[in-house]
Coordinates of C-alpha atoms and ligand atoms in Angstrom, one line a residue:
X981 CA -29.9 -17.2 1.7
X982 CA -30.6 -14.2 3.9
X983 CA -28.2 -11.4 3.2
X984 CA -25.6 -10.6 5.7
X985 CA -26.5 -7.4 7.5
X986 CA -24.1 -4.5 8.2
X987 CA -24.4 -2.0 11.0
X988 CA -21.9 0.6 10.1
X989 CA -21.1 1.8 6.5
X990 CA -17.8 1.3 4.7
X991 CA -16.4 4.4 2.9
X992 CA -16.4 3.4 -0.8
X993 CA -14.1 5.3 -3.1
X994 CA -14.8 4.6 -6.7
X995 CA -12.1 5.2 -9.3
X996 CA -11.1 5.1 -13.0
X997 CA -10.8 3.1 -16.2
X998 CA -10.6 -0.7 -16.1
X999 CA -10.6 -0.9 -12.4
X1000 CA -13.8 1.1 -12.3
X1001 CA -15.4 -1.4 -14.6
X1002 CA -14.1 -4.3 -12.4
X1003 CA -15.3 -2.5 -9.3
X1004 CA -18.9 -2.6 -10.4
X1005 CA -18.7 -6.2 -11.5
X1006 CA -17.1 -7.3 -8.2
X1007 CA -20.0 -5.7 -6.3
X1008 CA -22.7 -7.2 -8.7
X1009 CA -21.3 -10.7 -9.0
X1010 CA -19.5 -11.3 -5.7
X1011 CA -20.8 -9.1 -2.9
X1012 CA -24.4 -7.7 -3.4
X1013 CA -26.0 -11.2 -3.8
X1014 CA -24.8 -12.1 -0.3
X1015 CA -24.3 -8.9 1.7
X1016 CA -26.8 -6.1 2.4
X1017 CA -24.0 -3.7 1.6
X1018 CA -23.9 -0.4 3.4
X1019 CA -21.5 2.1 2.0
X1020 CA -21.0 5.9 2.0
X1021 CA -20.1 6.4 -1.7
X1022 CA -17.5 8.8 -3.0
X1023 CA -16.8 9.1 -6.7
X1024 CA -13.1 9.6 -7.0
X1025 CA -13.3 9.1 -10.8
X1026 CA -11.4 11.8 -12.5
X1027 CA -14.4 13.6 -14.0
X1028 CA -16.0 14.0 -10.6
X1029 CA -12.8 15.0 -8.9
X1030 CA -12.5 17.8 -11.5
X1031 CA -16.1 18.8 -11.1
X1032 CA -15.7 19.2 -7.3
X1033 CA -12.2 20.7 -7.6
X1034 CA -10.9 17.6 -5.9
X1035 CA -13.1 18.3 -2.8
X1036 CA -14.5 14.8 -3.1
X1037 CA -11.1 13.3 -2.3
X1038 CA -10.8 15.4 0.8
X1039 CA -14.4 14.5 1.8
X1040 CA -13.7 10.8 1.3
X1041 CA -10.6 10.9 3.5
X1042 CA -12.5 12.8 6.3
X1043 CA -15.3 10.1 6.0
X1044 CA -12.6 7.5 6.6
X1045 CA -11.6 9.2 9.8
X1046 CA -15.3 9.2 10.8
X1047 CA -16.1 5.5 10.0
X1048 CA -12.6 4.0 10.3
X1049 CA -12.7 1.7 7.2
X1050 CA -12.5 2.6 3.5
X1051 CA -12.1 0.6 0.3
X1052 CA -10.6 2.4 -2.7
X1053 CA -10.6 1.7 -6.4
X1054 CA -7.4 2.7 -8.4
X1055 CA -7.5 6.2 -9.7
X1056 CA -5.7 8.2 -12.3
X1057 CA -3.0 10.6 -11.1
X1058 CA -3.3 13.3 -13.8
X1059 CA -0.3 14.2 -15.9
X1060 CA -0.2 16.6 -18.9
X1061 CA -1.7 14.0 -21.2
X1062 CA -4.6 13.4 -18.8
X1063 CA -5.3 17.1 -18.5
X1064 CA -6.0 17.2 -22.2
X1065 CA -7.8 13.8 -22.4
X1066 CA -10.2 14.8 -19.6
X1067 CA -10.2 18.5 -20.2
X1068 CA -9.2 19.2 -16.6
X1069 CA -9.2 22.6 -14.9
X1070 CA -6.0 21.7 -13.1
X1071 CA -3.5 18.9 -12.9
X1072 CA -5.1 17.5 -9.7
X1073 CA -2.8 15.9 -7.1
X1074 CA -2.6 12.2 -6.6
X1075 CA -5.7 11.1 -4.6
X1076 CA -3.5 8.6 -2.7
X1077 CA -1.1 11.4 -1.6
X1078 CA -4.0 13.6 -0.5
X1079 CA -5.7 10.8 1.5
X1080 CA -2.4 9.7 3.0
X1081 CA -1.6 13.3 4.1
X1082 CA -5.1 13.6 5.8
X1083 CA -4.9 10.2 7.5
X1084 CA -1.2 10.5 8.3
X1085 CA -0.9 6.9 7.4
X1086 CA 1.6 4.2 6.4
X1087 CA 1.1 1.9 3.4
X1088 CA 1.5 -1.8 3.9
X1089 CA 1.8 -4.0 0.8
X1090 CA 1.2 -7.7 0.9
X1091 CA 1.4 -10.3 -1.9
X1092 CA -1.4 -12.9 -2.4
X1093 CA 0.2 -16.3 -2.7
X1094 CA -1.3 -19.1 -4.8
X1095 CA -0.2 -22.6 -5.7
X1096 CA 1.3 -22.8 -9.2
X1097 CA 3.0 -19.4 -9.0
X1098 CA 6.4 -19.8 -7.4
X1099 CA 8.2 -16.7 -6.2
X1100 CA 11.6 -16.1 -7.6
X1101 CA 12.9 -16.8 -4.1
X1102 CA 11.3 -20.3 -3.7
X1103 CA 11.7 -20.3 0.1
X1104 CA 9.3 -17.4 0.4
X1105 CA 6.2 -19.6 1.1
X1106 CA 4.5 -16.9 3.2
X1107 CA 3.9 -13.3 2.3
X1108 CA 6.4 -10.5 3.2
X1109 CA 4.5 -7.3 3.9
X1110 CA 6.5 -4.1 3.3
X1111 CA 5.7 -0.9 5.1
X1112 CA 7.3 2.2 3.7
X1113 CA 7.8 5.4 5.6
X1114 CA 6.3 7.9 3.2
X1115 CA 7.9 11.2 4.5
X1116 CA 11.2 13.0 4.1
X1117 CA 14.8 11.8 3.6
X1118 CA 15.9 12.0 0.0
X1119 CA 12.4 12.6 -1.3
X1120 CA 12.4 16.1 0.3
X1121 CA 16.0 16.9 -0.3
X1122 CA 17.9 20.1 -1.2
X1123 CA 20.9 19.5 -3.3
X1124 CA 23.7 21.5 -4.9
X1125 CA 26.3 20.9 -7.5
X1126 CA 29.4 22.8 -6.4
X1127 CA 32.5 24.0 -8.2
X1128 CA 36.1 23.1 -7.2
X1129 CA 37.6 24.9 -4.2
X1130 CA 34.2 25.2 -2.4
X1131 CA 33.6 24.6 1.3
X1132 CA 30.2 23.1 2.2
X1133 CA 28.6 23.3 5.6
X1134 CA 25.5 22.0 7.3
X1135 CA 24.0 25.0 9.1
X1136 CA 20.9 25.2 11.3
X1137 CA 19.4 28.3 13.0
X1138 CA 17.1 27.9 16.0
X1139 CA 14.2 30.3 16.9
X1140 CA 16.6 32.6 18.8
X1141 CA 18.9 32.9 15.9
X1142 CA 21.6 30.7 17.3
X1143 CA 23.6 29.0 14.6
X1144 CA 25.0 25.4 14.6
X1145 CA 27.5 24.7 11.8
X1146 CA 29.3 21.5 10.8
X1147 CA 31.7 21.1 8.0
X1148 CA 30.5 18.7 5.3
X1149 CA 33.4 18.9 3.0
X1150 CA 36.2 21.1 1.7
X1151 CA 36.2 20.5 -2.0
X1152 CA 39.8 20.7 -3.5
X1153 CA 40.5 20.7 -7.2
X1154 CA 37.5 18.6 -8.1
X1155 CA 34.0 19.9 -8.3
X1156 CA 31.3 17.9 -6.5
X1157 CA 27.8 17.5 -5.1
X1158 CA 26.1 18.1 -1.7
X1159 CA 22.7 17.1 -0.4
X1160 CA 20.6 18.1 2.6
X1161 CA 17.9 15.8 3.9
X1162 CA 15.6 15.9 7.0
X1163 CA 13.0 14.0 8.9
X1164 CA 10.8 14.9 11.8
X1165 CA 10.3 13.0 15.1
X1166 CA 6.5 13.3 14.8
X1167 CA 6.4 11.5 11.5
X1168 CA 8.8 8.8 12.6
X1169 CA 6.6 8.3 15.7
X1170 CA 3.4 8.0 13.5
X1171 CA 5.2 5.6 11.3
X1172 CA 6.3 3.4 14.2
X1173 CA 2.8 3.4 15.8
X1174 CA 1.1 2.4 12.5
X1175 CA 3.6 -0.5 12.1
X1176 CA 3.3 -1.7 15.7
X1177 CA -0.5 -1.6 15.4
X1178 CA -0.5 -3.4 12.1
X1179 CA 1.8 -6.1 13.4
X1180 CA -0.6 -6.7 16.3
X1181 CA -3.5 -6.8 13.9
X1182 CA -1.8 -9.4 11.7
X1183 CA -0.2 -11.2 14.6
X1184 CA 3.1 -11.2 12.7
X1185 CA 6.6 -10.2 13.7
X1186 CA 7.8 -6.8 12.8
X1187 CA 11.3 -6.0 11.4
X1188 CA 12.8 -2.6 11.2
X1189 CA 16.3 -1.6 9.9
X1190 CA 18.4 1.4 9.3
X1191 CA 22.2 2.2 9.1
X1192 CA 22.6 3.5 12.6
X1193 CA 26.3 2.4 12.8
X1194 CA 27.2 4.8 10.0
X1195 CA 24.6 7.5 10.5
X1196 CA 25.0 8.0 14.2
X1197 CA 22.5 10.9 14.5
X1198 CA 20.1 10.6 11.6
X1199 CA 19.4 6.9 11.3
X1200 CA 20.1 6.4 15.0
X1201 CA 17.2 8.8 15.8
X1202 CA 14.9 6.3 13.9
X1203 CA 16.3 3.4 15.9
X1204 CA 15.9 5.3 19.3
X1205 CA 12.3 6.5 18.6
X1206 CA 11.2 3.0 17.6
X1207 CA 12.9 1.5 20.6
X1208 CA 11.3 4.0 23.0
X1209 CA 7.8 3.6 21.6
X1210 CA 8.1 -0.2 21.6
X1211 CA 9.3 -0.2 25.3
X1212 CA 6.7 2.2 26.6
X1213 CA 3.6 1.4 24.5
X1214 CA 3.8 -2.0 22.8
X1215 CA 6.2 -4.4 24.5
X1216 CA 3.5 -6.0 26.7
X1217 CA 1.0 -6.2 23.9
X1218 CA 3.6 -7.9 21.6
X1219 CA 4.5 -10.4 24.4
X1220 CA 0.8 -11.2 25.0
X1221 CA 0.3 -11.7 21.2
X1222 CA 3.5 -13.9 21.0
X1223 CA 5.1 -11.7 18.3
X1224 CA 8.5 -10.1 18.2
X1225 CA 9.8 -6.6 17.3
X1226 CA 13.2 -7.1 15.7
X1227 CA 15.7 -4.3 14.9
X1228 CA 18.8 -4.8 12.8
X1229 CA 21.1 -3.1 10.3
X1230 CA 19.6 -2.7 6.8
X1231 CA 22.2 -4.9 5.1
X1232 CA 21.7 -7.6 7.7
X1233 CA 18.0 -7.3 7.2
X1234 CA 18.3 -7.8 3.4
X1235 CA 20.4 -10.9 3.9
X1236 CA 17.9 -12.3 6.4
X1237 CA 14.9 -11.5 4.2
X1238 CA 16.4 -13.5 1.3
X1239 CA 17.0 -16.5 3.6
X1240 CA 13.6 -16.3 5.3
X1241 CA 10.4 -18.1 4.6
X1242 CA 8.3 -14.8 4.8
X1243 CA 5.4 -14.3 7.2
X1244 CA 6.4 -11.0 8.8
X1245 CA 6.1 -7.2 8.3
X1246 CA 9.2 -5.4 7.1
X1247 CA 9.2 -1.7 8.0
X1248 CA 11.5 0.4 5.8
X1249 CA 12.8 3.9 5.8
X1250 CA 11.5 5.9 2.7
X1251 CA 14.2 5.0 0.2
X1252 CA 14.6 1.4 1.4
X1253 CA 10.9 1.0 1.1
X1254 CA 10.8 2.4 -2.4
X1255 CA 13.5 0.0 -3.6
X1256 CA 12.6 -3.1 -1.6
X1257 CA 8.9 -2.9 -2.3
X1258 CA 9.6 -3.2 -6.1
X1259 CA 12.0 -6.0 -5.5
X1260 CA 9.7 -8.0 -3.2
X1261 CA 6.6 -7.4 -5.5
X1262 CA 8.6 -8.6 -8.6
X1263 CA 9.9 -11.6 -6.7
X1264 CA 6.4 -12.7 -5.7
X1265 CA 5.2 -12.6 -9.3
X1266 CA 2.6 -10.0 -10.3
X1267 CA 1.6 -6.5 -9.3
X1268 CA -2.0 -7.7 -9.9
X1269 CA -1.6 -10.0 -6.8
X1270 CA -0.5 -7.3 -4.4
X1271 CA -2.8 -5.7 -1.9
X1272 CA -2.2 -2.5 -0.1
X1273 CA -3.6 -0.9 3.0
X1274 CA -3.1 2.5 4.5
X1275 CA -3.1 2.4 8.3
X1276 CA -3.2 5.6 10.3
X1277 CA -1.5 5.7 13.8
X1278 CA -5.0 6.2 15.4
X1279 CA -6.4 3.1 13.7
X1280 CA -8.2 4.1 10.4
X1281 CA -7.8 1.7 7.5
X1282 CA -8.0 2.3 3.7
X1283 CA -7.8 -0.9 1.5
X1284 CA -6.9 -0.9 -2.2
X1285 CA -5.0 -2.8 -4.9
X1286 CA -1.4 -1.9 -5.4
X1287 CA -1.7 -1.6 -9.2
X1288 CA -3.1 1.3 -11.2
X1289 CA -6.2 1.7 -13.4
X1290 CA -4.9 -0.7 -16.1
X1291 CA -5.4 1.9 -18.9
X1292 CA -4.3 -0.3 -21.8
X1293 CA -6.9 -2.9 -21.0
X1294 CA -9.6 -0.2 -20.6
X1295 CA -9.0 1.1 -24.1
X1296 CA -9.4 -2.4 -25.4
X1297 CA -12.6 -2.8 -23.4
X1298 CA -14.0 0.5 -24.8
X1299 CA -13.4 -0.8 -28.3
X1300 CA -15.5 -3.8 -27.4
X1301 CA -12.5 -6.1 -27.4
X1302 CA -12.2 -8.9 -24.8
X1303 CA -10.0 -8.2 -21.8
X1304 CA -8.4 -10.5 -19.3
X1305 CA -7.7 -8.2 -16.4
X1306 CA -6.8 -9.6 -13.0
X1307 CA -9.3 -8.5 -10.3
X1308 CA -7.7 -10.4 -7.4
X1309 CA -6.1 -7.4 -5.7
X1310 CA -9.3 -5.4 -6.0
X1311 CA -11.3 -8.3 -4.5
X1312 CA -8.9 -8.5 -1.6
X1313 CA -9.2 -4.8 -1.1
X1314 CA -13.0 -5.4 -0.6
X1315 CA -12.5 -8.5 1.6
X1316 CA -9.9 -6.6 3.7
X1317 CA -12.3 -3.8 4.3
X1318 CA -15.3 -6.0 5.0
X1319 CA -13.3 -8.1 7.4
X1320 CA -12.1 -5.0 9.3
X1321 CA -15.6 -3.6 9.3
X1322 CA -16.8 -6.9 10.8
X1323 CA -14.1 -7.0 13.3
X1324 CA -14.8 -3.4 14.5
X1325 CA -18.6 -4.0 14.6
X1326 CA -18.4 -7.5 16.1
X1327 CA -20.0 -8.9 12.9
X1328 CA -18.8 -12.5 12.7
X1329 CA -20.9 -13.2 9.6
X1330 CA -19.3 -10.4 7.7
X1331 CA -15.8 -11.6 8.7
X1332 CA -16.6 -15.2 7.6
X1333 CA -17.9 -13.9 4.3
X1334 CA -14.6 -12.1 3.7
X1335 CA -12.7 -15.3 4.5
X1336 CA -14.9 -17.3 2.1
X1337 CA -14.6 -14.9 -0.8
X1338 CA -10.8 -14.9 -0.4
X1339 CA -10.8 -18.7 -0.3
X1340 CA -13.0 -19.0 -3.4
X1341 CA -10.7 -16.6 -5.3
X1342 CA -7.6 -18.6 -4.4
X1343 CA -9.4 -21.9 -5.2
X1344 CA -10.4 -20.6 -8.6
X1345 CA -6.7 -19.9 -9.6
X1346 CA -5.5 -23.1 -8.0
X1347 CA -8.2 -25.0 -10.0
X1348 CA -6.5 -23.6 -13.1
X1349 CA -8.9 -20.8 -14.0
X1350 CA -7.0 -17.5 -14.3
X1351 CA -6.5 -14.2 -16.1
X1352 CA -3.8 -13.7 -18.8
X1353 CA -1.2 -12.2 -16.5
X1354 CA -1.2 -15.3 -14.2
X1355 CA -1.6 -17.7 -17.1
X1356 CA 1.9 -16.6 -18.3
X1357 CA 3.4 -17.3 -14.8
X1358 CA 1.5 -20.4 -13.6
X1359 CA 3.2 -23.8 -13.6
X1360 CA -0.2 -25.7 -13.2
X1361 CA -0.7 -28.3 -15.9
X1362 CA -4.3 -27.8 -16.8
X1363 CA -4.5 -24.1 -16.7
X1364 CA -7.1 -22.1 -18.6
X1365 CA -7.1 -18.4 -19.5
X1366 CA -10.4 -16.6 -19.1
X1367 CA -11.7 -13.1 -19.7
X1368 CA -12.2 -10.5 -16.9
X1369 CA -15.9 -11.3 -16.3
X1370 CA -15.7 -15.1 -16.6
X1371 CA -13.0 -15.1 -13.9
X1372 CA -15.4 -13.3 -11.5
X1373 CA -18.1 -15.8 -12.5
X1374 CA -15.8 -18.7 -11.8
X1375 CA -15.1 -17.3 -8.3
X1376 CA -18.9 -16.9 -7.8
X1377 CA -19.5 -20.6 -8.6
X1378 CA -17.0 -21.6 -5.9
X1379 CA -18.3 -19.0 -3.4
Ligands
LIG1667 P1 -1.1 -0.1 -14.1 O1 -2.5 0.4 -14.2 O2 -0.7 -0.7 -12.8 O3 -0.8 -1.0 -15.3 C1 0.5 -1.3 -15.9 C2 0.5 -2.6 -16.6 O4 0.6 -3.7 -15.6 C3 -0.7 -2.9 -17.3 O5 -0.8 -2.3 -18.6 C4 -0.8 -4.4 -17.3 O6 0.2 -5.0 -18.3 C5 -0.2 -4.7 -16.0 N1 -1.3 -4.8 -14.9 C6 -1.5 -4.0 -13.9 N2 -2.5 -4.4 -13.2 C7 -3.0 -5.5 -13.8 C8 -4.2 -6.3 -13.6 N3 -5.0 -6.1 -12.5 N4 -4.4 -7.3 -14.4 C9 -3.6 -7.5 -15.5 N5 -2.5 -6.8 -15.8 C10 -2.3 -5.7 -14.9 O7 0.0 1.2 -14.3 P2 0.0 2.3 -15.3 O8 -0.5 1.8 -16.6 O9 1.3 2.9 -15.2 O10 -1.0 3.4 -14.8 C11 -2.3 3.6 -15.3 C12 -3.0 4.7 -14.4 O11 -3.1 4.2 -13.1 C13 -2.2 6.0 -14.3 O12 -3.1 7.0 -14.7 C14 -1.7 6.1 -12.9 O13 -1.8 7.4 -12.5 C15 -2.7 5.2 -12.2 N6 -2.2 4.6 -10.9 C16 -3.0 4.6 -9.9 C17 -2.6 3.9 -8.7 C18 -3.5 3.9 -7.5 O14 -4.6 4.5 -7.6 N7 -3.2 3.3 -6.4 C19 -1.4 3.3 -8.6 C20 -0.6 3.2 -9.8 C21 -1.0 3.9 -10.9 P3 -0.2 -5.3 -19.8 O15 -0.7 -4.1 -20.4 O16 1.1 -5.8 -20.3 O17 -1.2 -6.4 -19.7
LIG1668 MG1 9.8 2.0 -6.2

């Protein structure tokens, strides 16, 4: 066949360990034979991040702002052990954190559903996408442990030195704890816009919840900002697309999610998103079947797998042992990026290719050919465990 042409490049962010190995194989086996792939390549592997003093991460994020679409491989976030292992100059920050700060984005995580792997909630026949607000609240808190007979106040001072003071609690004969948290309107607005845009993209309903009945200023501010942005910027677009924006209390949302069949986007405040994304991911089966996309409020997209670099498998691979690492989420990062590139460039062939590669991947697993992690979960009768590379070849046959 004649290879599918691309007009605009994708930003390609390479990464570390087992996912770096898989990255190259996906390109060689599943993409390059069919697509005249155009990418602007950034090596976010830890060695090169260290060599460039992490400038490569910043450059890759700025390139994403320029071109609008990126695909990212999992990367190591260095800790003390990695500083020794890679002889690093510094304990470089998480690349995902750096990229998210530059793009001001929200992360959306969606499970990939296949026959044979039943979610722990069997009524969840469609994916639930979770969006987590990644700023403020308890993650940027100030807290104190206070002795008995202490009085705690919440105090704010404006630019003219005017003080506002509210009593938090007069501690009696028991010591206790106090905590101060904050958020900023601008961040809540960016979060809301990213979510409204993504819902329009996916043509799915959008849910948002907080505890505004109890937190009449803090959580209520979230509710009000979302309502105002919806009314003034998105209501007509949602109605035209036939989708709904639904606000409710967080405990009501949790009850409804459990009873639902899935198929919507659930936007969560920072803590709710932290907790609920782990619950939802576990309920759908495997982290290796979870895709993730960072969407900025002005419409830039960075696609990746939700899992890490699968270090344990990489060390086996280095020793020449066979691995059975699941490449599905990384494949879907590529298809997500190629489809979005196609959509932005009016390239129907590229969009169709992304659809076919996803369909071939799902068909492979539903035919019973799968990696070890899914083999343990699948209820298919004639299932077969294959190694990392043979799984990709089985997809290529179907593609
Ligand atoms: P991980 O790479 O997600 O792997 C944890 C375990 O989950 C693996 O050992 C494996 O279990 C299983 N697993 C995850 N992905 C799998 C896949 N595709 N196929 C099969 N099994 C899979 O998390 P980690 O080991 O905690 O972190 C390793 C490195 O990744 C760290 O340096 C961390 O900083 C980085 N990380 C990066 C990102 C990112 O770039 N977005 C996210 C998370 C972590 P078994 O060993 O039992 O088979
Ligand atoms: Mg969590």
